[in-house]
Amino acid sequence: MGPDAIPLSKPDVGPLELEMVGEVLRSGRLAIGPMTERFEKLVATRAGCTHGIAVSSGTCGLHLLMQALGIGLGDEVITTPLSFIASANPILYVGARPVFVDVCPRTLNMDPDQLEHAISPRTRAIVGVEAFGNPAHMDAYAQIAAKHEIPMIEDSCEALGTSHKGRPCGSFGRAGVFGFYPNKQITTGEGGMIVTDDSYLADMCKSLRNQGRDVFPDSASEGQKLGSWLQHPRVGYNYRMDEMSAALGLAQMRRFDEMMQKRERVARLYIQRLSGIESLVLPTIEPESTMTWFVFVVRLTTDYTVEDRDRIVEGLRMHDVGSATYFPCIHLQPAYRERFGFKPGDFPIAESISNRTIALPFYNDLTEREIDLIAQTLEVMISRQNLSRS
Ligand SMILES: *Cc1c(COP(=O)(O)O)cnc(C)c1O
């Protein structure tokens, strides 16, 4: 891809972000400070939750929840095979076994009926994922989890600001996790956040992210806090978010509505421009869901092979259009196949979809002219004539 290429994604960082990160740098307080607390409050409020616990990545957030829920060796955790690998890796970090459930071909999220059949006496949690930010079925997962008295964790790393049946994503399960890598709806560079209404879980996660130190109520004296700084009742991690990242996130949250309107505009332009193309399946959003659009992913019809798709993505990139094959199935990743004996055909719907998806450039200030150029290039690349020539 050349210097004038249209990238796959691009963060939306403006003067407010520069000002607020600068404020932290000038203050001299670079870690454990007021920006993190303010950022936590804003994200938790947006997700309709009482507590927000900022961490150094979405992956760390999921890991802390596994640990805080006491999940470990011999336990099973149910999740989707059609996601970024970080949805499932935290299950392995604590020694548990991932149990995958095939997806619904319309929403691309785990099929609730199959999910219920996958529950065994060893199941200790369900990790529900909003694939590409689509919040469908989150209510169904929460209901199944409640019925079987196991926690549902919502991996909402692609879904900040979305809602389903009037309820904000992140709030469906016992706890939710957001991710703030630069390609997400908002960014802190690296970063993530756990949100929950469960005070025990919130305190446990706060302790575990901070080397296992005790968590004090707001009323505790500075002396109490300082006195316990080198006391570690449990083995924790350093998964804290720094103040520069939190300031960046805080600025992004203040611009949240404006930024999500821009994303909505880009998605609508794509849908208008691409909806006439017969060999493409566009994202389906349920009428009871709202989207903030993590990415814009289209799918080739079933007459295209995985090789066709790979050639199309390569062709797009050669013509300076950023694109990616979001996502290869997790169960077929080398790290999972060998360890758990998964094979092609285990989750046929997820595999078939994964083989035919293409993520197109998606960011807030993508212009109508660029979208038209992307669509034209895509039309050329998917034409049968072009594919048989290469
Ligand atoms: C991005 C993402 C994560 C991980 O977030 P990081 O901040 O990159 O660790 C987890 N799950 C899903 C579904 C994601 O898209």
PDB file of C-alpha atoms in Angstrom, residues 77-89 91 98-104 107-111 115 125-132 138 141 153 155 158 327-332 336 347 349-351:
ATOM      1  CA  VAL A  77     -16.072 -21.537  29.633  1.00  0.00           C
ATOM      2  CA  ILE A  78     -18.380 -21.155  26.643  1.00  0.00           C
ATOM      3  CA  THR A  79     -17.673 -18.602  23.912  1.00  0.00           C
ATOM      4  CA  THR A  80     -17.829 -17.960  20.176  1.00  0.00           C
ATOM      5  CA  PRO A  81     -15.304 -19.204  17.607  1.00  0.00           C
ATOM      6  CA  LEU A  82     -15.987 -16.161  15.386  1.00  0.00           C
ATOM      7  CA  SER A  83     -14.117 -13.375  17.158  1.00  0.00           C
ATOM      8  CA  PHE A  84     -10.707 -11.889  17.757  1.00  0.00           C
ATOM      9  CA  ILE A  85      -8.539 -14.431  19.618  1.00  0.00           C
ATOM     10  CA  ALA A  86      -8.456 -12.225  22.746  1.00  0.00           C
ATOM     11  CA  SER A  87     -12.065 -13.253  23.498  1.00  0.00           C
ATOM     12  CA  ALA A  88     -10.902 -16.788  24.242  1.00  0.00           C
ATOM     13  CA  ASN A  89      -7.255 -16.490  25.362  1.00  0.00           C
ATOM     14  CA  ILE A  91      -9.986 -18.667  29.389  1.00  0.00           C
ATOM     15  CA  PRO A  98     -12.814 -23.078  25.911  1.00  0.00           C
ATOM     16  CA  VAL A  99     -16.062 -24.609  24.643  1.00  0.00           C
ATOM     17  CA  PHE A 100     -17.129 -23.026  21.376  1.00  0.00           C
ATOM     18  CA  VAL A 101     -20.673 -22.637  20.116  1.00  0.00           C
ATOM     19  CA  ASP A 102     -21.480 -22.040  16.457  1.00  0.00           C
ATOM     20  CA  VAL A 103     -22.964 -18.712  15.388  1.00  0.00           C
ATOM     21  CA  CYS A 104     -26.259 -17.539  13.971  1.00  0.00           C
ATOM     22  CA  THR A 107     -26.202 -11.830  13.541  1.00  0.00           C
ATOM     23  CA  LEU A 108     -22.795 -13.620  13.565  1.00  0.00           C
ATOM     24  CA  ASN A 109     -23.103 -14.072  17.348  1.00  0.00           C
ATOM     25  CA  MET A 110     -23.434 -17.420  19.192  1.00  0.00           C
ATOM     26  CA  ASP A 111     -26.743 -19.159  18.509  1.00  0.00           C
ATOM     27  CA  LEU A 115     -25.392 -22.288  23.590  1.00  0.00           C
ATOM     28  CA  ALA A 125     -19.055 -18.970  32.701  1.00  0.00           C
ATOM     29  CA  ILE A 126     -20.316 -17.780  29.332  1.00  0.00           C
ATOM     30  CA  VAL A 127     -18.317 -15.145  27.447  1.00  0.00           C
ATOM     31  CA  GLY A 128     -20.788 -13.412  25.131  1.00  0.00           C
ATOM     32  CA  VAL A 129     -19.211 -11.365  22.345  1.00  0.00           C
ATOM     33  CA  GLU A 130     -20.797  -8.649  20.200  1.00  0.00           C
ATOM     34  CA  ALA A 131     -19.132  -9.686  16.935  1.00  0.00           C
ATOM     35  CA  PHE A 132     -18.295  -6.588  14.870  1.00  0.00           C
ATOM     36  CA  MET A 138     -27.026 -10.541  24.641  1.00  0.00           C
ATOM     37  CA  TYR A 141     -27.263 -15.228  26.851  1.00  0.00           C
ATOM     38  CA  ILE A 153     -19.225 -12.031  30.957  1.00  0.00           C
ATOM     39  CA  ASP A 155     -16.775  -9.124  25.875  1.00  0.00           C
ATOM     40  CA  GLU A 158     -16.236  -4.003  19.862  1.00  0.00           C
ATOM     41  CA  PHE A 327     -11.704 -12.923  11.689  1.00  0.00           C
ATOM     42  CA  PRO A 328     -10.139 -16.343  11.192  1.00  0.00           C
ATOM     43  CA  CYS A 329     -11.979 -18.792  13.485  1.00  0.00           C
ATOM     44  CA  ILE A 330     -10.372 -19.098  16.927  1.00  0.00           C
ATOM     45  CA  HIS A 331     -10.706 -22.905  17.127  1.00  0.00           C
ATOM     46  CA  LEU A 332      -8.663 -23.244  13.927  1.00  0.00           C
ATOM     47  CA  TYR A 336      -5.890 -23.946  19.704  1.00  0.00           C
ATOM     48  CA  PHE A 347     -18.259 -25.095  13.630  1.00  0.00           C
ATOM     49  CA  ILE A 349     -21.370 -21.738  10.043  1.00  0.00           C
ATOM     50  CA  ALA A 350     -18.620 -19.734  11.731  1.00  0.00           C
ATOM     51  CA  GLU A 351     -16.044 -21.220   9.348  1.00  0.00           C
TER      52      GLU A 351
END
